[in-house]
mmCIF file of C-alpha atoms and ligand atoms in Angstrom:
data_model
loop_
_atom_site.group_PDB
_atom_site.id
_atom_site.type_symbol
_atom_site.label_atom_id
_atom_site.label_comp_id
_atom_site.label_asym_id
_atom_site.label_seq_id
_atom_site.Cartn_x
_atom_site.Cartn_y
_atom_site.Cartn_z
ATOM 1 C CA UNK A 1 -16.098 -2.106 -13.716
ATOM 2 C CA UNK A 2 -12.953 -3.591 -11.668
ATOM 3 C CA UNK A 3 -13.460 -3.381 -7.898
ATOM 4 C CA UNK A 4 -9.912 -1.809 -6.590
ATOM 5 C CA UNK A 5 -8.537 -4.291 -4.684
ATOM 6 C CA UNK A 6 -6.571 -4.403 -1.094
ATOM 7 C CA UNK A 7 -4.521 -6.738 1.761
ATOM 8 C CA UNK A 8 -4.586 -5.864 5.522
ATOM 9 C CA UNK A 9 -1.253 -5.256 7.007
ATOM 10 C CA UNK A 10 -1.756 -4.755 10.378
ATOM 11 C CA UNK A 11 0.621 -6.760 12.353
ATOM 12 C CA UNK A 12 -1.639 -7.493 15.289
ATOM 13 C CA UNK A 13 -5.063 -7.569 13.050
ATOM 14 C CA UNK A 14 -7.187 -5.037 11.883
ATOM 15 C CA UNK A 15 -10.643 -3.987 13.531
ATOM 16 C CA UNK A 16 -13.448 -3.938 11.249
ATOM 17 C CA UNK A 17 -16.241 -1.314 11.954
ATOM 18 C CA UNK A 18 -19.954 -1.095 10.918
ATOM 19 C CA UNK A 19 -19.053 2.725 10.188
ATOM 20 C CA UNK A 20 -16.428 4.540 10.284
ATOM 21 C CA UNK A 21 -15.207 6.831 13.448
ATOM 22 C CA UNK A 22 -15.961 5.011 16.174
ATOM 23 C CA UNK A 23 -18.504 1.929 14.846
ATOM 24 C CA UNK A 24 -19.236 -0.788 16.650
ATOM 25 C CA UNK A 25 -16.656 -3.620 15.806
ATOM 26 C CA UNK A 26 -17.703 -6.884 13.607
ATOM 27 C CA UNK A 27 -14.434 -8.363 13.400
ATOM 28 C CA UNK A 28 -10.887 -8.444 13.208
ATOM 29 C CA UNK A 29 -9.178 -9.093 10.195
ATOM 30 C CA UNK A 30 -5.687 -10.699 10.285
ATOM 31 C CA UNK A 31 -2.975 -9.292 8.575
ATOM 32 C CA UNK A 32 -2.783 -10.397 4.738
ATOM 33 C CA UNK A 33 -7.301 -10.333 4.333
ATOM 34 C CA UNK A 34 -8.317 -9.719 0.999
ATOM 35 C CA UNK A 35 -10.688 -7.130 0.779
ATOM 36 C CA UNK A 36 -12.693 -5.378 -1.669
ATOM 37 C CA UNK A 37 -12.423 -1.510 -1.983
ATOM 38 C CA UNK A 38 -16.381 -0.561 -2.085
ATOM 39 C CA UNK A 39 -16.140 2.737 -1.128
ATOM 40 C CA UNK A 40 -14.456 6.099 0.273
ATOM 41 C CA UNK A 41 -16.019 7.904 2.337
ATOM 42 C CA UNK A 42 -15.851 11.846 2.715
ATOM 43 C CA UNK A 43 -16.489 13.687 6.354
ATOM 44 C CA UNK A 44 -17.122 17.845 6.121
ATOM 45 C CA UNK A 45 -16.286 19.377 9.287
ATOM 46 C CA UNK A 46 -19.828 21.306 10.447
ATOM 47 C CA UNK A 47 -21.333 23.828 12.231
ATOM 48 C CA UNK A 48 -25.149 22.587 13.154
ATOM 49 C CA UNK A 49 -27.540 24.741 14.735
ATOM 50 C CA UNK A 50 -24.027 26.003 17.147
ATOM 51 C CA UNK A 51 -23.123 22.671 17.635
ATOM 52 C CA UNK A 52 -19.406 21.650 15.660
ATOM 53 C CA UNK A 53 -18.959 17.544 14.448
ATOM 54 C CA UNK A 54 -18.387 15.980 11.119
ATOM 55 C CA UNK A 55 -21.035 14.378 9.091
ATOM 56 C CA UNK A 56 -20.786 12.385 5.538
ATOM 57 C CA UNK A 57 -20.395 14.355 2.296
ATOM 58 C CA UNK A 58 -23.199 12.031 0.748
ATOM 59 C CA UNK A 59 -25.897 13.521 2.486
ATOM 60 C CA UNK A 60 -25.005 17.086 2.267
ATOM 61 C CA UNK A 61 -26.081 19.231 -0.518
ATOM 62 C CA UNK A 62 -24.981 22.082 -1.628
ATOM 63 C CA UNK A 63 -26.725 25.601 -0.909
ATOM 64 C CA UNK A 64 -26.012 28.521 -3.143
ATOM 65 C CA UNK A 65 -25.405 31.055 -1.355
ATOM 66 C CA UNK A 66 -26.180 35.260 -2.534
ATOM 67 C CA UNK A 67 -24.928 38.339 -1.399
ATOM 68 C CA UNK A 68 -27.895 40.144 0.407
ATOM 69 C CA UNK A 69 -29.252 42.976 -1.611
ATOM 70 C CA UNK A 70 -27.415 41.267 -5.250
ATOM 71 C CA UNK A 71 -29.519 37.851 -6.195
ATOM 72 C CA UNK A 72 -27.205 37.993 -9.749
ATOM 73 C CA UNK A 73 -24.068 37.897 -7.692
ATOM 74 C CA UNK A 74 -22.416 34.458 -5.967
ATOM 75 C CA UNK A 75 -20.509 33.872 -3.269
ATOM 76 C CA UNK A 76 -17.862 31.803 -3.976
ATOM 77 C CA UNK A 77 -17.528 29.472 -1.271
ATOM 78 C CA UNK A 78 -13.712 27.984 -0.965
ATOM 79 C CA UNK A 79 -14.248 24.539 0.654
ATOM 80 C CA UNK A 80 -12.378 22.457 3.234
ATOM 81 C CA UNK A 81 -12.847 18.946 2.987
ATOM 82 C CA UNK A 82 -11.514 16.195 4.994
ATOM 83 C CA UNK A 83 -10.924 13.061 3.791
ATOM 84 C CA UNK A 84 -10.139 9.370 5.020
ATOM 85 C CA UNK A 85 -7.283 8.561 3.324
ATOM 86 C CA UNK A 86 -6.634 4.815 2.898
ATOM 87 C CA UNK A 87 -3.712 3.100 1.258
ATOM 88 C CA UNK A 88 -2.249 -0.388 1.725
ATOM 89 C CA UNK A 89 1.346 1.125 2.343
ATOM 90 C CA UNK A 90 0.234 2.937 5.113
ATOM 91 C CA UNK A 91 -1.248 1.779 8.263
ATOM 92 C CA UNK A 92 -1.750 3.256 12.294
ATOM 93 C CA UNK A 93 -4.398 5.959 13.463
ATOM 94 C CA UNK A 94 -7.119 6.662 10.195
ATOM 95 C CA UNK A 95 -5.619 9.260 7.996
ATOM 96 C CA UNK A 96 -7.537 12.083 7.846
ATOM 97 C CA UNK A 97 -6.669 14.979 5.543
ATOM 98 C CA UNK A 98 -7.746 17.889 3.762
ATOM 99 C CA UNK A 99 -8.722 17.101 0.325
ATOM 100 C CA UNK A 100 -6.016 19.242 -0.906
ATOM 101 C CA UNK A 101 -3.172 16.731 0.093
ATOM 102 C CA UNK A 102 -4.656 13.981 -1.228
ATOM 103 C CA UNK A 103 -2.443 14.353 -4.282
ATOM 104 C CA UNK A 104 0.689 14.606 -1.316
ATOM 105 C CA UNK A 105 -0.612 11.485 0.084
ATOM 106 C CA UNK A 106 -0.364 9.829 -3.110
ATOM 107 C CA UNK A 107 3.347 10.843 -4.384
ATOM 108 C CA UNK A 108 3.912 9.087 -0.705
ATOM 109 C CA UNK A 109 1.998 6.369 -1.352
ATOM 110 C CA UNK A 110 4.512 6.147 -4.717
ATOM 111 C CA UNK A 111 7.632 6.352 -3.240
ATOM 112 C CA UNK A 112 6.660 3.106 -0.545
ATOM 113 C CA UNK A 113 5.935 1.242 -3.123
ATOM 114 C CA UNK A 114 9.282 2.324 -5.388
ATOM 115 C CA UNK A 115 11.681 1.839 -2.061
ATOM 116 C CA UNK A 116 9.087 -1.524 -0.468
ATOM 117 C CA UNK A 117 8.791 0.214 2.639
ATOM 118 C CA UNK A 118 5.377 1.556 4.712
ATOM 119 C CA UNK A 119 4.256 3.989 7.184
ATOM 120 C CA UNK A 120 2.764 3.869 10.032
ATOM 121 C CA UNK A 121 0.795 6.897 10.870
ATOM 122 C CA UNK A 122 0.684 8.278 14.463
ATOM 123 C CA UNK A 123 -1.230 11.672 13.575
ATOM 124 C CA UNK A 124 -2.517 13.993 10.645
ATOM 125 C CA UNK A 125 -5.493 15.944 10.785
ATOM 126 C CA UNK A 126 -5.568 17.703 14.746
ATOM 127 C CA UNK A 127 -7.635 20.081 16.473
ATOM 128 C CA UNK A 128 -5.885 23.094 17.885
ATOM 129 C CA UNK A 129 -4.824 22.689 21.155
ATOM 130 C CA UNK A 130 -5.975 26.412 22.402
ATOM 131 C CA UNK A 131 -8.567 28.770 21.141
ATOM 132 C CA UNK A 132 -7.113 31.066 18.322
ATOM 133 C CA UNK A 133 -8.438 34.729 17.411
ATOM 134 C CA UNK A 134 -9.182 35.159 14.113
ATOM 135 C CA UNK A 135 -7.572 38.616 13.399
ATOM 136 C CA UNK A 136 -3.849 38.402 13.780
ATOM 137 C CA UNK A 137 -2.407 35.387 11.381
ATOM 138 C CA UNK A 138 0.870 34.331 11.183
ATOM 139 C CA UNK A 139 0.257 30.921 9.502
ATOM 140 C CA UNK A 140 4.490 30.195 9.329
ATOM 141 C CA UNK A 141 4.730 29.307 13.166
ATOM 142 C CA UNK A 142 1.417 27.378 12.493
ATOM 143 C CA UNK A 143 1.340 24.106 11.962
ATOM 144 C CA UNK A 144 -0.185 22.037 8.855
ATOM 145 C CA UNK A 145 -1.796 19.628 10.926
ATOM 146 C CA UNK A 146 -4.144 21.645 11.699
ATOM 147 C CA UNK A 147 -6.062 22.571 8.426
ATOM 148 C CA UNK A 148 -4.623 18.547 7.393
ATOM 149 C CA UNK A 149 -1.999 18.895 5.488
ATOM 150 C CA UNK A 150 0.768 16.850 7.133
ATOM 151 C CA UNK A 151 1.007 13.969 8.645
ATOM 152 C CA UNK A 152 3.600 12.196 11.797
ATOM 153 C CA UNK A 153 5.178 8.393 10.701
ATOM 154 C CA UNK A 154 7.513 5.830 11.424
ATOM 155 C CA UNK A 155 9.099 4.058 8.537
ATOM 156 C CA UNK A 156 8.642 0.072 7.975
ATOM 157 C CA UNK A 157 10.979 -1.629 6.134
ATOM 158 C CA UNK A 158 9.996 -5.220 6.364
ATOM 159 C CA UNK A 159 10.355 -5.980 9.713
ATOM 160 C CA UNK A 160 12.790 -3.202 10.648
ATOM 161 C CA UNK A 161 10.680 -0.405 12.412
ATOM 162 C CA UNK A 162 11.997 3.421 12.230
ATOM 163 C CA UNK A 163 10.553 5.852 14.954
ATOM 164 C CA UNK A 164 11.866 9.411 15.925
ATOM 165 C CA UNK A 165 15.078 8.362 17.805
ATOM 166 C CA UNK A 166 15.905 6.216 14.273
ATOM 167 C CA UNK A 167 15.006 9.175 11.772
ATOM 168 C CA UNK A 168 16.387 11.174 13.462
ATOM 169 C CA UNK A 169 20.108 9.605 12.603
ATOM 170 C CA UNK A 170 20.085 10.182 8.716
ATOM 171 C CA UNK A 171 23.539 8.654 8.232
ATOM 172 C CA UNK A 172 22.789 5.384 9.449
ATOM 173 C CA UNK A 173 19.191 5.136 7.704
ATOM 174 C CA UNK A 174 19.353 2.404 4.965
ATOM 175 C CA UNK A 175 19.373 3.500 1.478
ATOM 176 C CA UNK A 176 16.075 2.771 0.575
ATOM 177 C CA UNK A 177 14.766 5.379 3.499
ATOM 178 C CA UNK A 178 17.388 7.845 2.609
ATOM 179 C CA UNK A 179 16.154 7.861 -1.508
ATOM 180 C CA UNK A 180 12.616 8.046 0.238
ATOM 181 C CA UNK A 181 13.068 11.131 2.379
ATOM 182 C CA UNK A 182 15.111 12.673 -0.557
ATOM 183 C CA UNK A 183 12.972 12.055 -3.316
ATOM 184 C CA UNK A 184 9.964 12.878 -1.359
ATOM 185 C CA UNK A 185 11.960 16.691 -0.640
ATOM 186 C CA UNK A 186 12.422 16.547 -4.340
ATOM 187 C CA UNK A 187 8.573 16.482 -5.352
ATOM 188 C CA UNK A 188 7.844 19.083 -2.834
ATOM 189 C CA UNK A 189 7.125 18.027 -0.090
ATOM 190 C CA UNK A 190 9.197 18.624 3.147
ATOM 191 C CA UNK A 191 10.646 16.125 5.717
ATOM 192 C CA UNK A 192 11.022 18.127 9.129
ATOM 193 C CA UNK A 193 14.475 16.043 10.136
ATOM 194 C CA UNK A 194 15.441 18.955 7.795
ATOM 195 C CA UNK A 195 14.103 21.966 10.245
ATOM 196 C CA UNK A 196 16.123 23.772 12.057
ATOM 197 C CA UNK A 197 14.400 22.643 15.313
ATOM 198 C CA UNK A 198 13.912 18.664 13.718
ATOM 199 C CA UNK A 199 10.871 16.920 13.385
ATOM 200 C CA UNK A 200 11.878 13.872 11.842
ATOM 201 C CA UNK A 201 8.239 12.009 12.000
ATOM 202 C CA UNK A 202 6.268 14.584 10.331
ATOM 203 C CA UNK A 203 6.384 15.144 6.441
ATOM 204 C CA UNK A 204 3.941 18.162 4.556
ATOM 205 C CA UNK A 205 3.639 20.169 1.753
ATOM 206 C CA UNK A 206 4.645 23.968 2.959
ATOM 207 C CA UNK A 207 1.116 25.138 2.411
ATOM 208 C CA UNK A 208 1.395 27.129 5.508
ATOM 209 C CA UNK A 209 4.216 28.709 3.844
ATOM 210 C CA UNK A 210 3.426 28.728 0.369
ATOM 211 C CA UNK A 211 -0.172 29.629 0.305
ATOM 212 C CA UNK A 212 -0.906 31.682 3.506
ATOM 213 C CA UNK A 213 -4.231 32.954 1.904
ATOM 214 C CA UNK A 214 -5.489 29.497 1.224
ATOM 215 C CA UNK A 215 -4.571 28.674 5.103
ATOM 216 C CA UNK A 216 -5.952 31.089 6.686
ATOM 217 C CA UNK A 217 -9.370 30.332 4.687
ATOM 218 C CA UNK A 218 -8.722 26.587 5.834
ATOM 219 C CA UNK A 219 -8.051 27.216 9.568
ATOM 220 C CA UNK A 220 -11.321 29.670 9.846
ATOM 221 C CA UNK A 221 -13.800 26.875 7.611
ATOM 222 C CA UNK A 222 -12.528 24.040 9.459
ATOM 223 C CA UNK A 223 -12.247 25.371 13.204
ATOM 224 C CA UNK A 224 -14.663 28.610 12.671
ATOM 225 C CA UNK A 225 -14.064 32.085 13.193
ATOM 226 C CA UNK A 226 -13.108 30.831 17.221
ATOM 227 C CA UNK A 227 -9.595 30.134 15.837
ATOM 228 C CA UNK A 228 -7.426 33.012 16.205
ATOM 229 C CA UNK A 229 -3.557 32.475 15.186
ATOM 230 C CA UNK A 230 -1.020 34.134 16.405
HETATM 231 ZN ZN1 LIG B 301 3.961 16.719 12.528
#
């Protein structure tokens, strides 16, 4: 068995934790450390005893769960899972996602490697900002972040850094960003310097728009039936 490899790029070091939210820090690694991949870690979004935080997947197991009054029938349980996402093309805040955009994350991961460039993540995974009632759902003027699928970025291109004010001037992107943000449009996903109020830092996968019974399911497992969208 091959350990999967990796290389910090962090320009100003990276912090090395003895676990991973907010662990205490051992080090910092400068940019270009070889490390070993020994694990990826998975964090469920709970409800303990009234009391919402995340714990580790590994030491959670599953409870089947029956309809009262019918022990031969299941319930089948749809789950919401958020992951740390990791890659050595992107870099910034930890990437946290729902399991379901892993496969997203990876056609990203792809196209930084086909076009040499990287991101730097400023936000994925967020909490909504006011309580929500769970009734009245209108998931299309809701966001993906919040059930984590989509994620805010600048661009690196070597040393050439691309925030908001620079996506957001298409024509005088360099070609490499341009095939980048079109192929990415061309695998499904969406760049929001497309909307038609532009967003040109945030990139997703339409799953608000899509799939609105999967994200209504998401919003109420991973924020509980407080969230009510409107
Ligand atoms: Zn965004």
């Amino acid at each position: 068995m091959s350990l999967e490899k990796g290389k910090t790029i962090a320009q100003n070091g990276l912090r090395l934790r003895d676990s991973p939210r907010d662990g205490e820090t051992l080090g910092i690694l400068r940019k270009g450390t070889e490390i070993e991949v020994l694990g990826r870690e998975t964090w469920l979004r709970v409800n303990a005893n009234g009391q919402q935080g995340f714990v580790l997947e590994d030491y959670v197991e599953p409870v089947e769960q029956h309809l009262v009054g019918n022990d031969e029938e299941e319930v089948v349980v749809e789950e919401a899972k958020i992951v740390v996402f990791s890659s050595s093309r992107m870099q910034g805040n930890q990437i946290r996602i729902n399991s379901g955009f892993i496969d997203s994350m990876k056609i990203l991961e792809q196209l930084c490697e086909k076009y040499d460039l990287r991101l730097h993540i400023t936000s994925s995974l967020r909490e909504p900002g006011q309580i929500i009632s769970n009734n009245i759902v209108e998931p299309a003027s809701m966001s993906n972040h919040l059930i984590g699928h989509a994620i805010d970025m600048n661009i690196v291109s070597h040393e050439d850094w691309f925030n908001s004010t620079k996506l957001s001037d298409y024509d005088s992107l360099p070609d490499t960003i341009q095939s980048f943000l079109s192929d990415l449009q061309a695998k499904g996903l969406r760049w929001g310097g497309h909307f038609s109020k532009p967003d040109p830092v945030h990139i997703d996968d339409a799953t608000n728009l899509k799939s609105k019974s999967y994200y209504v399911t998401q919003i109420n497992k991973l924020w509980g039936g407080a969230v009510s969208l409107i």
